[in-house]
Short mmCIF file of C-alpha atoms in Angstrom, two decimals:
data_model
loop_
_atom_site.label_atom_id
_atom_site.label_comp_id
_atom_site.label_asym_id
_atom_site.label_seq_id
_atom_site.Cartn_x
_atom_site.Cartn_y
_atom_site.Cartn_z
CA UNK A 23 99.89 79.03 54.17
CA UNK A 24 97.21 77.09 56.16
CA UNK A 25 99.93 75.75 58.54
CA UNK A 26 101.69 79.23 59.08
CA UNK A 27 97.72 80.67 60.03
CA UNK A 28 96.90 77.33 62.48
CA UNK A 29 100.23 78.48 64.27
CA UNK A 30 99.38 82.11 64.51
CA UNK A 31 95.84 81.33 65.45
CA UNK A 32 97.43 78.74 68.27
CA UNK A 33 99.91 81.29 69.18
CA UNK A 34 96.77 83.78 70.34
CA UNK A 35 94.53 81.48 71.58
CA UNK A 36 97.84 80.64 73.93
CA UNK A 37 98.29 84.44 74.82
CA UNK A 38 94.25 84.49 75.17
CA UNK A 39 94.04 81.56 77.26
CA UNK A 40 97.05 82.61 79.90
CA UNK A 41 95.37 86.49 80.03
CA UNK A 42 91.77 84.39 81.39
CA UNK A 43 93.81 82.03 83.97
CA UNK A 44 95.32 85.40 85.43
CA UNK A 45 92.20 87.13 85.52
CA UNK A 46 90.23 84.53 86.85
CA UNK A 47 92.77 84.17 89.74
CA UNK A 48 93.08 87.94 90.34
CA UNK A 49 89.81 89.17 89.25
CA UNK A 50 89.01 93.00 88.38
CA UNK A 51 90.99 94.83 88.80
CA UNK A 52 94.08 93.80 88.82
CA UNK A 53 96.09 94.12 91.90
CA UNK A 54 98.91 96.69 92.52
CA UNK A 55 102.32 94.67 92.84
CA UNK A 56 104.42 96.27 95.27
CA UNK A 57 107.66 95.00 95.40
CA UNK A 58 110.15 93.72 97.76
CA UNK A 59 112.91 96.90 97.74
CA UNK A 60 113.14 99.71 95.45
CA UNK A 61 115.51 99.03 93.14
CA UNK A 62 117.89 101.53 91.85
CA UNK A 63 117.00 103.45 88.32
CA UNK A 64 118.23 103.66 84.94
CA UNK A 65 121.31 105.96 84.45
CA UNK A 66 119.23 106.91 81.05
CA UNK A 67 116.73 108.42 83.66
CA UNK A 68 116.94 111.89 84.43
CA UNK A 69 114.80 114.70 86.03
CA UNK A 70 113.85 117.91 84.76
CA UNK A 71 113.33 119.10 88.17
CA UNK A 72 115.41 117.33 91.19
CA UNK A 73 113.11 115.17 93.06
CA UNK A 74 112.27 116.04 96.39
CA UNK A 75 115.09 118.81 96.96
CA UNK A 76 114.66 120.02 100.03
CA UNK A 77 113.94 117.05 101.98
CA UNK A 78 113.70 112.99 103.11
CA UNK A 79 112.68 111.39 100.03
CA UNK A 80 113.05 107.78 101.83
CA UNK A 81 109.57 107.92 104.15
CA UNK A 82 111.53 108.86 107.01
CA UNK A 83 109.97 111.16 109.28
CA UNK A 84 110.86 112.65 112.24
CA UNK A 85 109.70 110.72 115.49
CA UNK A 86 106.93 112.62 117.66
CA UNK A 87 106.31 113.01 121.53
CA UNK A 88 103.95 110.16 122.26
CA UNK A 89 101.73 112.65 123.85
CA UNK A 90 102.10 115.21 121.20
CA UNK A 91 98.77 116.02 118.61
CA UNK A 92 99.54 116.17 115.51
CA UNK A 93 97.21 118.25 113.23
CA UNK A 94 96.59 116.84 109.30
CA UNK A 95 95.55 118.74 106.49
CA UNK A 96 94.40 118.06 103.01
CA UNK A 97 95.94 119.87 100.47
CA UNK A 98 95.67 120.36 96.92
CA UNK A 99 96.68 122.82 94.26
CA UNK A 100 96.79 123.03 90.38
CA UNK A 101 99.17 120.90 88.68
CA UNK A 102 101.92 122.26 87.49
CA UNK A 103 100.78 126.00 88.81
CA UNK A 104 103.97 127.07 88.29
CA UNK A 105 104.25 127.37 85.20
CA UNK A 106 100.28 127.86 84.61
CA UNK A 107 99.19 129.32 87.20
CA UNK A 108 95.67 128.61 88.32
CA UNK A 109 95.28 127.06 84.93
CA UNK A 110 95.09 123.59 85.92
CA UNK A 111 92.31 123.91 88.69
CA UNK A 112 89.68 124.91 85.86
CA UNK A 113 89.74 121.19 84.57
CA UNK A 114 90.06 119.93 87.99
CA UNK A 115 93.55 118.76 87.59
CA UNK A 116 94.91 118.87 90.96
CA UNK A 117 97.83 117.61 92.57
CA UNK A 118 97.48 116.41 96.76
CA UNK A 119 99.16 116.26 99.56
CA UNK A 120 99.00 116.09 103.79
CA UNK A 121 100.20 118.24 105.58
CA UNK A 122 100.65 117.97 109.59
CA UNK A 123 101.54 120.25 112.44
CA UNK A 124 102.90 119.32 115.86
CA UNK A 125 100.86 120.90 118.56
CA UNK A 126 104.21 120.97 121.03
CA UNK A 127 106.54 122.49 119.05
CA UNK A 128 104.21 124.39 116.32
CA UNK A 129 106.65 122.57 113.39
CA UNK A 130 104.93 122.23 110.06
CA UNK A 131 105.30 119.35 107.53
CA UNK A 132 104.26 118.42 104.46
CA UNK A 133 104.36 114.88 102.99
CA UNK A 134 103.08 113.65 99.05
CA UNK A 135 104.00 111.03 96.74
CA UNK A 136 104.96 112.10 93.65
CA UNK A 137 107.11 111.03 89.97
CA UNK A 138 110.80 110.78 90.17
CA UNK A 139 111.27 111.64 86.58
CA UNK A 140 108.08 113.71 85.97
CA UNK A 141 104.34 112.77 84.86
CA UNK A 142 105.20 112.22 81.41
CA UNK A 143 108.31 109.71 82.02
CA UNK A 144 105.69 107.74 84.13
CA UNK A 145 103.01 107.77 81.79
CA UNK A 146 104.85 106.56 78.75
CA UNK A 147 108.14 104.76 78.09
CA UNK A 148 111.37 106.17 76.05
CA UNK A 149 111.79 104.78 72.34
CA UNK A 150 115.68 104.88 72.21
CA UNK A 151 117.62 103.79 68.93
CA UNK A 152 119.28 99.95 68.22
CA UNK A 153 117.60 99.20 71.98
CA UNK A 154 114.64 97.36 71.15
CA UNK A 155 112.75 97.49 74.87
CA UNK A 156 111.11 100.86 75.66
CA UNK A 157 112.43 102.10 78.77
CA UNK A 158 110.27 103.12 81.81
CA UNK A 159 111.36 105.79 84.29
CA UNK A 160 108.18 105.20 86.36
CA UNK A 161 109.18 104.98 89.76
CA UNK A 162 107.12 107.59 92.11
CA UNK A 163 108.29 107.94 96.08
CA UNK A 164 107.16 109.85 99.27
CA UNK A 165 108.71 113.57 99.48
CA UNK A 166 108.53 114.68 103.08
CA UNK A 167 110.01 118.04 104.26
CA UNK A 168 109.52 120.88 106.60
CA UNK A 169 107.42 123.74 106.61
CA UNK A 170 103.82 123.95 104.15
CA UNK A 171 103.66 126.87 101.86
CA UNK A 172 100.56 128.17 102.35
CA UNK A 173 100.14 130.30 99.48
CA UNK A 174 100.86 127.33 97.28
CA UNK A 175 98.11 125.04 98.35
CA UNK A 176 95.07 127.84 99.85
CA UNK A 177 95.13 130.35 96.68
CA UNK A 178 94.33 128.23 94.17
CA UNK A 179 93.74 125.27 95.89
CA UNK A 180 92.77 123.56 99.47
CA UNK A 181 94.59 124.06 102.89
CA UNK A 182 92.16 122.87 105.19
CA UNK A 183 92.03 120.66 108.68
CA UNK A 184 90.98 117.50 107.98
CA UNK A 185 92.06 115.36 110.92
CA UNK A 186 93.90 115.07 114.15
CA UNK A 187 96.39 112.03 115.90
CA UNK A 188 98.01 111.65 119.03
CA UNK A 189 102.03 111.24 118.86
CA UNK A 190 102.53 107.72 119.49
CA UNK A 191 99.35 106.92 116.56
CA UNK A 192 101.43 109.62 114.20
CA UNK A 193 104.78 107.25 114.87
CA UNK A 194 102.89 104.04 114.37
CA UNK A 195 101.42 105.66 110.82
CA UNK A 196 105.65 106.52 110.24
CA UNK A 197 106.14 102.64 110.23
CA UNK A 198 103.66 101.98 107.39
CA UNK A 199 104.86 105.01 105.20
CA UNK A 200 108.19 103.51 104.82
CA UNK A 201 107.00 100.28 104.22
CA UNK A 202 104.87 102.16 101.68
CA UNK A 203 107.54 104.16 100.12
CA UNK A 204 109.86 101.14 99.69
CA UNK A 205 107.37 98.71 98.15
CA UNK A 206 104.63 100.72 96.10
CA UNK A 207 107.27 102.14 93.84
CA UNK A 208 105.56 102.32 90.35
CA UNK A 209 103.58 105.42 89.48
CA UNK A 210 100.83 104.93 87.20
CA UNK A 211 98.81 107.68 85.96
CA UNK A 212 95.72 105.91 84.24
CA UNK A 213 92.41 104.41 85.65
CA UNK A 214 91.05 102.24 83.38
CA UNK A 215 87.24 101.15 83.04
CA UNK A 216 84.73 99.59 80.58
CA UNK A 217 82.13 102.55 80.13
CA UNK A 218 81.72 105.82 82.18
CA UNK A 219 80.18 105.63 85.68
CA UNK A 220 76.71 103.15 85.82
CA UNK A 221 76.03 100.80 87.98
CA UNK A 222 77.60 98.10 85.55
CA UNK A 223 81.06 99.73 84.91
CA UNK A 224 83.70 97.70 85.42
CA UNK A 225 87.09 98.54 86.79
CA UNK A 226 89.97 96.89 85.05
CA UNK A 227 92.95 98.89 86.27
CA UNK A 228 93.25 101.19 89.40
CA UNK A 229 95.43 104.32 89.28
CA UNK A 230 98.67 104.55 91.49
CA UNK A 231 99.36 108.02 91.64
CA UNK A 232 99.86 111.55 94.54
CA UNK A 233 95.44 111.27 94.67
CA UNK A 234 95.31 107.20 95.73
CA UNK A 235 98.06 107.78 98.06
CA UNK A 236 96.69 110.52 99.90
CA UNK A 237 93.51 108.17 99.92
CA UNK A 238 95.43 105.03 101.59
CA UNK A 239 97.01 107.47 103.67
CA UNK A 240 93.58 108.61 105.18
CA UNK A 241 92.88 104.71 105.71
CA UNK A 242 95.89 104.44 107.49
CA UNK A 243 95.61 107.28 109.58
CA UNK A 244 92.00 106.61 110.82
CA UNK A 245 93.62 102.49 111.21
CA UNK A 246 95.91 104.53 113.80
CA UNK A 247 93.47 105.81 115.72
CA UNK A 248 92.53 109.68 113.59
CA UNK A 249 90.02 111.81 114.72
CA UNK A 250 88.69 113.19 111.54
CA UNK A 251 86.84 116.57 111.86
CA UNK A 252 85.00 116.68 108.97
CA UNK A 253 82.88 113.51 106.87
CA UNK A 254 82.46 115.83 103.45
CA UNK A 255 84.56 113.41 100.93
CA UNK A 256 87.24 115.25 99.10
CA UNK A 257 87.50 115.04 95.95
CA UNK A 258 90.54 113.49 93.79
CA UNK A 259 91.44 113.73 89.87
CA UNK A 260 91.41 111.01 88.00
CA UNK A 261 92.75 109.88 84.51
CA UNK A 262 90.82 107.81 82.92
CA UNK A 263 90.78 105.22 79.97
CA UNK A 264 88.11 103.58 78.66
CA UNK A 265 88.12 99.67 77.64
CA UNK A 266 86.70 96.76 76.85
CA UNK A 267 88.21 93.44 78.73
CA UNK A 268 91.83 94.25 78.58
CA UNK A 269 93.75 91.38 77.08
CA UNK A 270 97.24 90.47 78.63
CA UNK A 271 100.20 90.76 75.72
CA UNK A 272 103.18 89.74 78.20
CA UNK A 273 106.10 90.66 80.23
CA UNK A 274 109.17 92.94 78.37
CA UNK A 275 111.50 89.67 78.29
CA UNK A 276 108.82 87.90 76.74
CA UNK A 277 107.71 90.17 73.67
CA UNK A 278 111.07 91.96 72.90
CA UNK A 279 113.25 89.00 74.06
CA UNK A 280 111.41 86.43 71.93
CA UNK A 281 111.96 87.18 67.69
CA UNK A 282 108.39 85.41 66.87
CA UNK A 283 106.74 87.92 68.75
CA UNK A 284 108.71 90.50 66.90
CA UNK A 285 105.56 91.94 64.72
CA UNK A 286 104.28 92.87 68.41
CA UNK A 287 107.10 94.28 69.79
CA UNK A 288 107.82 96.49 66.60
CA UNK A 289 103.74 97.28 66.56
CA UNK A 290 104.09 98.30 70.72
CA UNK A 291 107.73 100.46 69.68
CA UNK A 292 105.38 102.64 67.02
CA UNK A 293 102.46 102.93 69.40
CA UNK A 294 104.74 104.50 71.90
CA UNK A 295 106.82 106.22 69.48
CA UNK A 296 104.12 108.71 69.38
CA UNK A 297 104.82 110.06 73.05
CA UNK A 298 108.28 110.51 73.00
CA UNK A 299 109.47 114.14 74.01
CA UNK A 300 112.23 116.68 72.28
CA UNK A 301 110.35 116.21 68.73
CA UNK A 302 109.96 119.28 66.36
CA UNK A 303 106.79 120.68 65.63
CA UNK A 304 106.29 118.43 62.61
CA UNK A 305 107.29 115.79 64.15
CA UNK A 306 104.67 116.46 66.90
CA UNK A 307 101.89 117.12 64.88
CA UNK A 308 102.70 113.87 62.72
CA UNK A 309 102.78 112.06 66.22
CA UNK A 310 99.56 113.00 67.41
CA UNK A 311 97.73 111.97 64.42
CA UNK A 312 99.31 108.49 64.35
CA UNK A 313 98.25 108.53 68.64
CA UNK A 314 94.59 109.89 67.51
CA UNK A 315 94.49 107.15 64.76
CA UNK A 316 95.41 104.07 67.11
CA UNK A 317 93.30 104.74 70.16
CA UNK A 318 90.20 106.96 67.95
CA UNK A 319 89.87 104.67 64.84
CA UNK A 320 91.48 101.36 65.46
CA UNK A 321 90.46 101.09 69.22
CA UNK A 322 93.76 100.67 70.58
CA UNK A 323 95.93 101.09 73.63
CA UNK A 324 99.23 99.28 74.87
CA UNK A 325 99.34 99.84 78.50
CA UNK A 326 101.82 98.99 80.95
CA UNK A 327 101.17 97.54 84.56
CA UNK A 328 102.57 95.71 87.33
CA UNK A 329 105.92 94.94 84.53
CA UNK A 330 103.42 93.37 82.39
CA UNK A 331 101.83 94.75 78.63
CA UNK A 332 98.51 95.07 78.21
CA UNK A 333 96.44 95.41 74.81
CA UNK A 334 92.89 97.83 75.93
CA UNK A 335 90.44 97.32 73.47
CA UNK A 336 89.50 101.09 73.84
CA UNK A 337 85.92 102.04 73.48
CA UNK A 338 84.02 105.76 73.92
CA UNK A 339 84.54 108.02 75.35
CA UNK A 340 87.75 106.82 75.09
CA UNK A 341 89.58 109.36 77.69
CA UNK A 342 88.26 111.32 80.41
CA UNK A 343 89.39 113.04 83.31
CA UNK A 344 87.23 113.22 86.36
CA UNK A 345 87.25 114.36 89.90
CA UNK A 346 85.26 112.11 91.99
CA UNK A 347 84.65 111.92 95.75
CA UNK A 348 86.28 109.61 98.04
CA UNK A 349 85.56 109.15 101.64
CA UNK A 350 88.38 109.92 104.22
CA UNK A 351 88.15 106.24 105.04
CA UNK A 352 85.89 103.06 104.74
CA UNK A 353 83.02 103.03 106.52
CA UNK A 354 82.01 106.66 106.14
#
């Protein structure tokens, strides 16, 4: 008995040890991994709602007169308005977008980054039977097409002229948002912090979602040579966890590949298990008392980033959603 506990208690102080070497090199927060090509997605992944239907979901964008000014617009509108309406926008849960206009031609666009598979596919993983990895459909691209719907973004929302490029700065800005498209490729919904906002929170995990691309997009676009109109921040919903110092757990291959780290992989299957869609009322109900259990009482979320599981010590106020202001660009 005293030898099985010295190689259990080994056996964490390994996994402990390896999460501080990481962290020390890296610091908080952990860096977004982009990747070198998107890879293609699981067959087992599929869409409610076609991705992108109606345009370029590769970052390609049409090329612009070098002379050309190109008007850019924030937008934002409820998510998921339709099916709720306006809904959404009483909790601040907003999705955003740009939107440009050519000043030769009068040609609308609109351009966001958004879920392949849908919010909840990126947010947690599918349980399937005899396969012991959960599967994630996370992958999130650009969505670029013609025309903005006006409606859709100013009556419950925001339609309004932020900025203004020449041509040849708009092309330049083209070049980065495939690069963009092609290498950020992992949505994830959650920010994750160690208390709410004071001056000694600390930020353990940034979002990667349709609000922090619009940001980086603004960054860009002022990079290129922007004219913004307007220094009022916008403001951007955010998801929020709340941790103490997240503890790294491993990659898929080495939890559900490895059978003496089988009590973990079976304890990260039921932890998930309790998100999984298509479950009867019963079901649901017995699901989200299990989910309220592990994160209210025992303090505990499995998180996934950058391919790698994460144990968050979770702490009050547990989960939040805010909608905080963030300049157009750095140096505001």
């Amino acid at each position: 008995m005293m030898k099985s506990t010295t190689i259990i208690f080994a056996h964490f102080l390994v996994i402990l040890f390896s999460s501080q070497v990481i962290c020390s090199q890296h610091g908080w927060p952990v860096p977004y991994k982009r990747v070198a090509f998107r890879p293609p997605t699981d067959h087992y992944c599929k869409a409610l709602y076609p991705f992108c239907p109606t345009g370029s979901g590769n970052g390609t964008i049409p090329t612009f007169d070098d002379d050309d000014v190109i008007s850019v617009f924030l937008m934002k509108a409820p998510v998921w308005e339709f099916k709720f309406g306006d809904f959404m926008s009483k909790f601040n849960v907003m999705h955003d977008a740009i939107g440009v206009r050519s000043a030769k031609t009068g040609s609308n666009y609109t351009l966001e980054w958004y879920e392949l598979f849908q919010l909840a596919n990126c947010t947690f993983p599918h349980i399937r039977p005899n396969i012991t990895a959960p599967l994630w459909c996370n992958q999130g691209a650009t969505c670029f097409f013609n025309g903005i719907d006006d409606a859709h973004w100013s009556e419950n929302g925001t339609l309004k002229k932020v900025a203004a490029i020449s041509g040849s700065g708009f092309n330049k800005f083209s070049g980065w948002l495939h690069w963009d498209n092609n290498t950020g490729i992992f949505y994830e919904t959650w920010n994750v912090f160690s208390s709410p906002p004071s001056p000694r929170r600390q930020t353990w995990f940034e979002s990667f979602d349709c609000a922090s691309f619009v940001i980086r997009a603004f960054q860009r676009l002022h990079e290129m040579g922007a004219r913004f109109v307007t220094t009022a921040s916008p403001q951007y919903t955010r998801a929020n966890l709340h941790s103490k110092e997240p503890v790294l757990l491993g990659t898929p291959d080495e939890i559900f590949g490895n059978a003496s780290r089988k009590a973990l992989a079976d304890e990260i299957r039921s932890f998930y298990s309790n998100f999984q869609a298509h479950q009867s009322f019963a079901e649901l109900l017995e699901s989200l008392i299990k989910a309220a259990a592990d994160i209210f009482v025992d303090g505990k979320f499995f998180f996934y980033f950058n391919s790698q599981y994460w144990l968050l010590p979770i702490i009050s106020p547990y989960v939040t959603i805010t909608y905080d202001e963030v300049p157009f660009f750095e140096g505001v």
